[in-house]
Each structure stands twice: as C-alpha cells, then as structure tokens.
Coordinates of C-alpha atoms in Angstrom, one line a residue:
M1 CA 4.8 12.3 -18.3
K2 CA 2.7 9.2 -18.1
R3 CA -0.1 10.8 -20.2
L4 CA 2.5 12.0 -22.8
L5 CA 3.9 8.4 -23.0
V6 CA 0.4 7.0 -23.4
L7 CA -0.3 9.5 -26.2
V8 CA 2.9 8.5 -28.1
L9 CA 2.1 4.8 -27.6
V10 CA -1.4 5.3 -28.9
V11 CA -0.2 7.1 -32.0
L12 CA 2.4 4.4 -32.7
M13 CA -0.2 1.6 -32.2
A14 CA -2.6 3.4 -34.6
C15 CA 0.1 3.4 -37.3
A16 CA 1.0 -0.3 -36.7
P17 CA -0.9 -3.3 -38.0
I18 CA -3.3 -4.8 -35.5
A19 CA -2.2 -8.2 -34.3
A20 CA -4.8 -11.0 -34.8
S21 CA -3.6 -12.8 -31.7
A22 CA -0.9 -12.8 -29.0
V23 CA 2.7 -13.4 -29.7
D24 CA 3.7 -17.1 -29.6
F25 CA 6.8 -17.5 -27.4
G26 CA 7.3 -21.2 -28.2
G27 CA 6.8 -22.7 -24.7
V28 CA 9.6 -20.6 -23.1
T29 CA 9.8 -20.9 -19.3
V30 CA 9.7 -17.6 -17.3
N31 CA 10.7 -17.8 -13.7
A32 CA 9.2 -15.4 -11.2
L33 CA 9.8 -14.6 -7.5
I34 CA 6.5 -13.2 -6.1
F35 CA 5.2 -12.3 -2.6
K36 CA 3.0 -15.0 -1.1
S37 CA -0.7 -13.9 -1.1
T38 CA -4.1 -14.9 -2.4
D39 CA -3.4 -12.8 -5.5
T40 CA -0.3 -15.0 -6.1
D41 CA -2.4 -18.1 -5.7
Y42 CA -4.6 -16.7 -8.4
M43 CA -1.7 -16.1 -10.7
I44 CA -0.5 -19.7 -10.3
E45 CA -3.8 -21.4 -10.5
V46 CA -5.7 -19.3 -13.0
L47 CA -3.5 -16.8 -14.9
A48 CA -0.5 -19.1 -15.5
P49 CA -2.6 -21.7 -17.4
K50 CA -4.2 -18.9 -19.4
L51 CA -0.8 -17.4 -20.2
L52 CA 0.4 -20.7 -21.5
E53 CA -2.7 -21.1 -23.7
E54 CA -2.6 -17.5 -25.0
A55 CA 1.1 -16.8 -25.5
N56 CA 2.8 -20.2 -25.0
I57 CA 4.7 -18.9 -21.9
N58 CA 5.3 -21.4 -19.1
L59 CA 5.2 -19.2 -15.9
V60 CA 6.9 -20.8 -12.9
V61 CA 6.3 -18.9 -9.7
N62 CA 8.4 -19.2 -6.5
Q63 CA 5.9 -17.9 -3.9
V64 CA 7.8 -16.5 -1.0
P65 CA 6.5 -15.1 2.4
Y66 CA 6.9 -11.3 2.9
E67 CA 9.7 -11.7 5.5
E68 CA 11.8 -13.6 2.9
V69 CA 11.2 -11.8 -0.3
R70 CA 13.8 -9.1 -0.1
A71 CA 16.6 -11.4 1.1
T72 CA 15.8 -14.0 -1.5
M73 CA 15.6 -11.5 -4.3
L74 CA 18.9 -9.7 -3.4
T75 CA 20.6 -13.1 -3.1
D76 CA 19.4 -14.0 -6.6
A77 CA 20.3 -10.6 -8.1
Y78 CA 23.8 -10.8 -6.9
G79 CA 24.2 -14.5 -7.2
A80 CA 22.4 -17.2 -9.3
Q81 CA 20.3 -14.7 -11.3
Q82 CA 17.6 -17.2 -12.1
Y83 CA 14.5 -14.9 -11.9
D84 CA 13.1 -13.2 -15.0
I85 CA 10.2 -11.5 -13.1
I86 CA 10.9 -9.5 -10.0
N87 CA 8.3 -8.3 -7.4
P88 CA 9.2 -5.0 -5.7
C89 CA 7.1 -3.5 -2.9
T90 CA 7.3 0.1 -2.1
E91 CA 9.8 -0.4 0.7
W92 CA 12.4 -1.8 -1.7
V93 CA 11.5 -0.4 -5.1
Y94 CA 14.5 1.8 -5.3
E95 CA 16.8 -1.1 -4.5
Y96 CA 15.1 -3.3 -7.1
F97 CA 15.6 -0.5 -9.7
D98 CA 19.3 -1.3 -9.6
F99 CA 18.7 -4.7 -11.2
A100 CA 15.5 -4.1 -13.2
T101 CA 15.3 -3.4 -16.9
P102 CA 13.0 -0.9 -18.6
I103 CA 10.0 -2.4 -20.4
T104 CA 8.9 0.7 -22.2
E105 CA 9.5 -0.9 -25.6
Y106 CA 7.0 -3.7 -24.9
I107 CA 4.1 -1.5 -23.8
G108 CA 1.8 -1.2 -26.8
A109 CA 4.0 -3.6 -28.8
E110 CA 2.3 -5.6 -31.5
G111 CA 0.6 -8.7 -30.0
Y112 CA 1.2 -7.6 -26.4
P113 CA -1.7 -7.0 -23.9
E114 CA -3.4 -3.6 -23.9
M115 CA -2.3 -1.9 -20.7
D116 CA -4.6 1.2 -20.4
L117 CA -1.9 3.1 -18.6
D118 CA -4.1 6.1 -18.0
D119 CA -6.4 4.0 -15.9
Y120 CA -3.7 3.6 -13.2
I121 CA -4.1 5.7 -10.0
E122 CA -1.6 8.5 -10.5
F123 CA 0.2 8.2 -7.1
V124 CA 0.4 4.5 -7.4
W125 CA 1.9 4.6 -10.8
D126 CA 4.4 7.4 -9.9
G127 CA 5.5 5.5 -6.8
F128 CA 6.9 2.8 -9.0
N129 CA 7.8 4.7 -12.1
W130 CA 9.7 8.0 -11.5
T131 CA 11.8 8.0 -14.7
E132 CA 10.8 8.6 -18.3
D133 CA 11.1 4.8 -18.9
I134 CA 8.6 2.3 -17.5
Y135 CA 10.1 -0.3 -15.1
F136 CA 7.3 -1.6 -12.9
L137 CA 3.6 -2.5 -13.3
P138 CA 1.6 -2.0 -10.1
Y139 CA -1.1 -4.5 -9.2
Q140 CA -1.6 -4.7 -5.5
P141 CA -1.2 -1.3 -3.8
D142 CA -2.1 -0.7 -0.1
T143 CA -2.3 2.1 2.3
R144 CA -4.0 3.0 5.6
V145 CA -7.7 3.9 5.9
F146 CA -9.9 5.4 8.5
F147 CA -12.9 3.2 9.3
W148 CA -16.1 3.6 11.2
R149 CA -19.2 1.7 12.2
E150 CA -22.0 3.5 10.3
D151 CA -24.7 1.8 12.3
L152 CA -23.3 3.0 15.7
L153 CA -22.9 6.5 14.5
E154 CA -26.5 6.6 13.3
A155 CA -27.7 5.1 16.5
E156 CA -26.1 8.0 18.4
G157 CA -27.2 10.6 15.9
L158 CA -23.6 11.3 15.0
S159 CA -22.0 12.2 11.7
V160 CA -18.8 10.8 10.3
P161 CA -16.0 12.9 11.9
T162 CA -14.2 15.2 9.5
T163 CA -11.9 17.1 12.0
W164 CA -9.8 16.0 14.9
D165 CA -12.2 17.6 17.4
E166 CA -15.1 15.8 15.9
L167 CA -13.0 12.5 16.0
L168 CA -12.3 12.9 19.7
E169 CA -15.9 13.8 20.5
T170 CA -17.2 10.9 18.5
A171 CA -14.7 8.4 20.1
A172 CA -15.8 9.6 23.5
A173 CA -19.5 9.2 22.7
L174 CA -19.0 5.6 21.4
T175 CA -16.9 4.4 24.3
K176 CA -19.5 2.9 26.6
D177 CA -20.9 0.1 28.7
T178 CA -23.5 -1.4 26.4
D179 CA -24.8 -4.2 28.7
G180 CA -25.0 -2.3 32.0
D181 CA -22.5 -4.4 33.9
G182 CA -20.4 -1.4 34.8
T183 CA -17.6 -2.3 32.4
V184 CA -16.8 -0.6 29.1
D185 CA -17.3 -3.2 26.4
Q186 CA -17.4 -0.9 23.3
Y187 CA -14.5 1.4 22.5
G188 CA -14.6 4.4 20.3
F189 CA -11.3 3.9 18.6
V190 CA -8.5 1.4 17.9
F191 CA -5.1 1.5 16.2
S192 CA -1.9 -0.4 16.2
G193 CA -0.1 0.8 19.3
A194 CA 2.6 -1.8 19.4
R195 CA 6.1 -0.8 18.2
G196 CA 6.4 -1.5 14.5
W197 CA 5.5 -0.3 11.0
N198 CA 1.8 -0.4 11.6
E199 CA 2.1 2.2 14.4
L200 CA 4.4 4.3 12.3
L201 CA 2.0 4.2 9.3
T202 CA -0.8 5.3 11.6
W203 CA 1.2 8.4 12.7
V204 CA 2.0 9.3 9.1
P205 CA -1.5 10.1 7.8
F206 CA -2.3 12.1 10.9
T207 CA 0.8 14.1 10.3
Y208 CA -0.4 14.7 6.8
S209 CA -3.9 15.5 8.0
A210 CA -2.4 18.2 10.2
G211 CA -0.7 19.7 7.1
G212 CA 2.7 18.3 7.8
M213 CA 5.1 16.2 5.8
I214 CA 7.5 13.4 6.6
F215 CA 10.3 13.9 4.0
D216 CA 11.0 16.6 1.5
D217 CA 12.9 14.7 -1.2
R218 CA 15.7 13.1 1.0
T219 CA 15.4 15.6 3.8
P220 CA 13.5 14.7 7.0
V221 CA 11.0 17.4 7.9
F222 CA 8.9 15.4 10.4
N223 CA 10.4 17.2 13.4
S224 CA 7.6 19.7 13.2
P225 CA 4.6 21.0 15.1
E226 CA 2.3 19.0 12.8
A227 CA 4.0 15.7 13.6
V228 CA 4.0 16.6 17.3
D229 CA 0.2 17.2 17.1
A230 CA -0.3 13.9 15.4
I231 CA 1.5 12.0 18.2
N232 CA -0.5 13.9 20.8
L233 CA -3.7 13.0 19.0
L234 CA -2.9 9.3 19.2
I235 CA -2.0 9.7 22.9
E236 CA -5.4 11.4 23.5
L237 CA -7.2 8.8 21.6
K238 CA -5.8 6.0 23.8
Q239 CA -8.4 6.8 26.5
Y240 CA -11.1 5.7 24.1
C241 CA -9.2 2.5 23.0
P242 CA -9.0 -0.9 24.5
P243 CA -6.8 -0.7 27.6
D244 CA -4.1 -2.9 26.1
V245 CA -3.9 -0.9 22.8
E246 CA -0.2 -0.4 23.2
A247 CA 0.2 -4.1 22.6
Y248 CA -2.1 -4.1 19.5
G249 CA -0.6 -5.1 16.1
E250 CA -2.6 -5.2 12.9
Y251 CA -4.1 -8.6 13.7
E252 CA -5.5 -7.3 16.9
V253 CA -7.0 -4.2 15.2
I254 CA -8.7 -6.5 12.6
A255 CA -10.1 -8.7 15.3
A256 CA -11.4 -5.7 17.3
A257 CA -13.2 -4.5 14.2
Q258 CA -14.5 -7.9 13.2
N259 CA -15.9 -8.7 16.7
G260 CA -17.6 -5.3 17.0
S261 CA -15.8 -4.1 20.1
C262 CA -14.4 -1.0 18.5
A263 CA -16.4 1.6 16.6
M264 CA -13.7 3.5 14.7
G265 CA -10.0 3.1 13.9
V266 CA -7.1 3.1 11.5
S267 CA -5.8 0.0 9.7
A268 CA -4.0 -1.3 6.7
T269 CA -6.4 -1.8 3.7
S270 CA -6.1 -5.5 4.2
I271 CA -8.7 -5.1 7.0
C272 CA -11.4 -4.4 4.4
S273 CA -11.7 -8.0 3.0
E274 CA -11.5 -9.3 6.6
I275 CA -14.5 -7.2 7.8
E276 CA -16.5 -8.2 4.8
S277 CA -15.8 -11.9 5.3
D278 CA -18.5 -14.4 6.4
A279 CA -16.7 -14.8 9.7
S280 CA -17.1 -11.1 10.5
S281 CA -19.9 -10.0 12.9
V282 CA -19.9 -6.6 11.3
K283 CA -20.1 -7.5 7.7
G284 CA -21.8 -4.6 5.8
L285 CA -21.7 -2.2 8.8
I286 CA -18.3 -0.6 8.4
K287 CA -17.4 2.2 6.0
S288 CA -13.9 3.4 5.3
G289 CA -12.1 6.3 3.6
T290 CA -9.9 9.3 4.1
F291 CA -8.7 10.7 7.4
P292 CA -10.3 13.5 9.5
V293 CA -8.2 16.7 9.1
K294 CA -6.9 18.7 12.1
S295 CA -9.3 21.5 11.3
A296 CA -11.5 22.5 8.4
D297 CA -9.0 25.1 7.1
T298 CA -5.9 22.7 7.2
D299 CA -3.9 22.7 4.0
V300 CA -3.4 19.0 3.4
K301 CA -0.9 17.9 0.8
Y302 CA -1.1 14.1 1.1
T303 CA -3.4 11.5 2.6
A304 CA -1.2 8.5 3.8
A305 CA 1.8 6.4 2.9
M306 CA 1.5 4.2 -0.1
G307 CA 2.5 0.6 0.0
G308 CA 2.0 -2.4 -2.2
W309 CA 3.5 -4.5 -5.0
A310 CA 4.4 -4.4 -8.7
L311 CA 5.9 -6.7 -11.3
G312 CA 9.0 -6.0 -13.3
V313 CA 11.7 -7.7 -15.4
S314 CA 15.3 -8.3 -14.2
N315 CA 18.1 -6.8 -16.2
Y316 CA 19.8 -10.2 -16.2
S317 CA 16.9 -12.1 -17.7
E318 CA 17.6 -13.8 -21.0
K319 CA 13.9 -13.8 -21.8
K320 CA 13.0 -10.1 -21.3
D321 CA 10.4 -10.1 -24.1
A322 CA 8.5 -13.1 -22.6
A323 CA 8.9 -11.8 -19.1
A324 CA 7.6 -8.4 -20.1
Y325 CA 4.6 -10.0 -21.8
A326 CA 3.8 -12.0 -18.6
C327 CA 4.0 -8.9 -16.4
Q328 CA 1.6 -7.1 -18.7
F329 CA -0.7 -10.1 -19.0
I330 CA -1.0 -10.4 -15.2
T331 CA -1.5 -6.7 -14.5
N332 CA -3.7 -5.6 -17.4
K333 CA -7.1 -4.3 -16.6
E334 CA -9.1 -7.5 -17.2
N335 CA -6.8 -9.9 -15.4
S336 CA -5.9 -7.7 -12.5
T337 CA -9.5 -6.9 -11.8
A338 CA -10.4 -10.6 -11.8
M339 CA -7.4 -11.3 -9.6
E340 CA -8.6 -8.7 -7.1
I341 CA -12.1 -10.1 -7.0
A342 CA -10.8 -13.5 -6.2
G343 CA -7.9 -12.4 -3.9
R344 CA -7.0 -9.4 -1.7
A345 CA -9.5 -7.1 -3.4
H346 CA -7.1 -4.2 -3.7
A347 CA -7.2 -1.8 -6.6
A348 CA -4.4 -0.2 -8.7
R349 CA -6.8 1.2 -11.3
K350 CA -9.4 4.0 -11.1
S351 CA -11.9 1.9 -13.1
Q352 CA -11.9 -0.7 -10.4
G353 CA -13.6 1.7 -8.1
V354 CA -16.8 1.3 -10.1
N355 CA -16.6 -2.3 -11.0
E356 CA -19.8 -3.8 -9.6
E357 CA -18.4 -7.3 -9.2
L358 CA -15.4 -6.1 -7.2
L359 CA -17.5 -3.8 -5.1
T360 CA -19.7 -6.7 -4.2
V361 CA -16.7 -8.5 -2.7
N362 CA -15.1 -5.3 -1.3
P363 CA -17.4 -2.2 -1.0
H364 CA -14.4 -0.3 0.5
V365 CA -12.5 0.0 -2.9
P366 CA -13.7 3.6 -3.6
G367 CA -12.6 4.7 -0.2
I368 CA -9.2 3.0 -0.7
I369 CA -8.8 4.6 -4.1
A370 CA -9.6 8.0 -2.5
V371 CA -6.7 7.6 -0.1
L372 CA -4.4 6.2 -2.7
E373 CA -5.1 9.2 -5.0
G374 CA -3.3 11.4 -2.4
S375 CA -0.8 8.9 -1.1
K376 CA 3.0 9.2 -1.0
L377 CA 5.9 6.8 -0.6
W378 CA 7.3 6.8 2.9
F379 CA 10.7 7.7 1.5
E380 CA 11.9 8.0 -2.1
G381 CA 15.1 6.1 -1.9
S382 CA 16.7 2.8 -1.2
E383 CA 17.2 3.7 2.5
G384 CA 13.4 3.8 3.1
A385 CA 13.2 0.5 5.0
A386 CA 16.1 1.3 7.3
L387 CA 14.8 4.8 8.0
G388 CA 11.4 3.4 8.9
E389 CA 13.0 1.1 11.4
I390 CA 14.8 4.1 13.0
V391 CA 11.8 6.3 13.2
L392 CA 9.2 3.8 14.4
V393 CA 11.2 3.2 17.6
H394 CA 10.9 6.8 18.6
I395 CA 7.3 7.1 17.6
N396 CA 6.5 4.2 19.8
K397 CA 8.3 5.7 22.8
A398 CA 6.3 8.9 22.4
V399 CA 2.9 7.2 22.0
C400 CA 3.7 5.0 25.1
E401 CA 4.6 8.3 26.9
E402 CA 8.1 7.2 27.7
V403 CA 9.4 10.5 26.2
T404 CA 7.8 13.7 25.0
P405 CA 6.8 13.8 21.3
E406 CA 9.2 16.7 20.8
Q407 CA 12.1 14.7 22.2
A408 CA 11.1 11.6 20.2
L409 CA 11.0 13.5 16.9
A410 CA 14.3 15.3 17.6
D411 CA 16.0 12.0 18.4
A412 CA 14.5 10.4 15.2
E413 CA 15.6 13.3 13.0
A414 CA 19.2 13.2 14.4
E415 CA 19.5 9.4 13.7
V416 CA 17.9 9.7 10.2
L417 CA 20.3 12.5 9.3
A418 CA 23.3 10.5 10.6
Y419 CA 22.2 7.4 8.7
L420 CA 21.7 9.3 5.4
E421 CA 25.1 11.0 5.8
E422 CA 26.8 7.7 6.6
N423 CA 25.2 5.9 3.6
A424 CA 25.4 8.8 1.1

C-alpha cells in the first residue's frame, strides 16, 4: 500500500509545477506536545529556527517527560485542544488515532518537504500507519537488541552465538574470575530482571526467536510452548548474570555494559549511544544486532517488539496545513538524519544505515535497523499499554521462579482475555 501511494504521489508531483521555494505560512504559530529527549532539544534549538526561516512557521514545543505525555495529551484532546502537533508512541498510537487527522493530502503537495516515503523501514512505517491514509510520520523508533563484547569473544576463540545452545555455552565461558581473587567479576550475560516493561520486552524477542507469537490480531497466543521456552531460557541465563539481576532495570543493564562487567546481554536500543559515549569504558568494543534463534531450523516470523515515536496533526487543529508542513519538515530525510546524529542516534529510514556521519556517532545503527525490519507492535490496539501491565507481572513471577512458566502464562492469558472482553 505504501509503495502504491508513493507511486501515485510521484505521478501527481510530476504533473504539477515545481515550487521554487517553500510555502510561506505568514508567521503562524503551531503548538506541539512532544516527548522530552535530546531529539526534541534539537527540534527546539535547531529545527524550529530553520522552520521559521524556511516556511515562516513559529513552532512552539511543550517538551514533556515520558511519564506525563499520555495524560497531558489526553487531557488536551478532550479539553483545551491547544496542540496542533501530537506525538504518539507505539504504546498509545491507536488511542491517538481517535483525535488525529490524515495528512495524506499534504504529502507531496506543492512547496512541501520531500518525504521519500519508500526510505522508511517497512515495519516502522506500518506500525504507525495501518490505513490507506497517512496519519503519522515516524522519526525515533526503538526496539530491543542483542549485544556482545567482540573483544572478549575473540580472546576466548568464540564466535557470536546464533542459537540458544551457543548462547548458553558462550555465556558460561565468559562468566569468570578475571583477576584471580576467587570471585566472579565478569558475567556472561545481563538483562532487565526487575518487574516492568524492560523485562517483558526481553521475553518477547526470545519468544519470537523460538518461533512463537504474542498476539494474533487481538487474540493472545503467548500461552505456548515457545513462550514457555523463552522464560526457561531467561531462568537458565540467570546463572551467568550478576547475582542481583532480578533487581536490574534498564539503567543497571546500561551501567553493566558500560563498565565492562557483562559480556553479552539484551537492552533497549538507547544503550547504543551510551556505550559509545566518552564515559564508556567499552567504547568501540561492543557489537549489536538480531537475537540468537532457538535452533538453526526455527521458523522465525518476527524479531522483537517495536517502540518509538512519530509526529501527527490533531483533528481539532485550526492550522492543519502548517502543522502538517512542520511534521514533514522535522521528519524528512535530511532533518531527521541530522537530528539523529545530534541526538538519540536512532533511525527510522533505511538510508540512515549507511550514513557515514551517523555511523561515526552510532555504529550500531545497521544492527538496530536489522531488528526493526522484522519488528512488530506489542499489541495492535488501544489496549496495548494496559495489556502489557497485566502480562509483565506474570512474566516477572516466572523469571523470579515464584510460579512455573506454564502457570504464569495461563494466568496472564486469562487476565488478558477478561480485560479484552470487558473493554470490547
């Protein structure tokens, strides 16, 4: 569908006169509610002045912490309705759809930025746009990646594990006392073992890499042998993790990678810029990419859950044309690439995987793209955030060995089905 739309737009643009310059919006003010991040800093400090100069649009951004974005947005949508630009992440994109407006007519319109829609990573695009119309323009996707210390593997004569058996063998070999004091000081693996979304989103890719699925449309299918195997793998890997791994959140995983105490692991893609920072003791030593599969003959349908952010226009905006222009200006190939180089160094476009300047800042981009190219939304519906909160409790109980994996998944399935029925 996206390629068909792109073809139609290209034909229309070929028949239309070429604009000599951008549209002049006469100094109109466009209000945006956007997630607080280094990318948003770049929008405010660099892109907003450029937007004013290029198109005479005054972009005013209310930069809000993640924990407050959804509540602030919903309050506005059903109250004051002051924001022209909205900022859905994958957890809430179906909710935001209810008060978003299609921007299809502005894509390829005369004087508007060129969007190169076919350059978007397919799964990232489809995660935000599942109708014939275009509603949201992705700019900062994320997912989970498998990472490893290439130097430590080479020192032991080991290859990057591609199967679960190899992963366990490699984790065992890299768990050791390196200074001879009788205490293990290098661990073979690390993951977020504390109850929460980070632990849930570690279990998801291993379920996928066993050939399983989480949801089939709106039906939970995670009460399966593959999902049980994924939990059991995490339990088995704990013996090669720091002893307090059940208390590890994402920050602890990042710290363990940065300080060199863990040789392999799973983390959100945000770890990549952290391990390449000047403060990292392992800068240039860690590689990342897709997950080991259960066995070489496993039929894998997906890689991991997709997350991240996009920009769209509210259906109550009185400046939809200017708001749509601003969204396109921020997320087009040139500006989004510059934003990633200066900010979180994520990539929504395939071309960014070969951009030398971006790869200098974050050499992990090709690996991230490889995961994103097979990623899937956690749940395709507005109930996704609530369902995640239900399931993560039971996954944690199983990983902490409070209940069996089979019991945890059966309990989670029952609660999910009850929630979906109640909120149908």
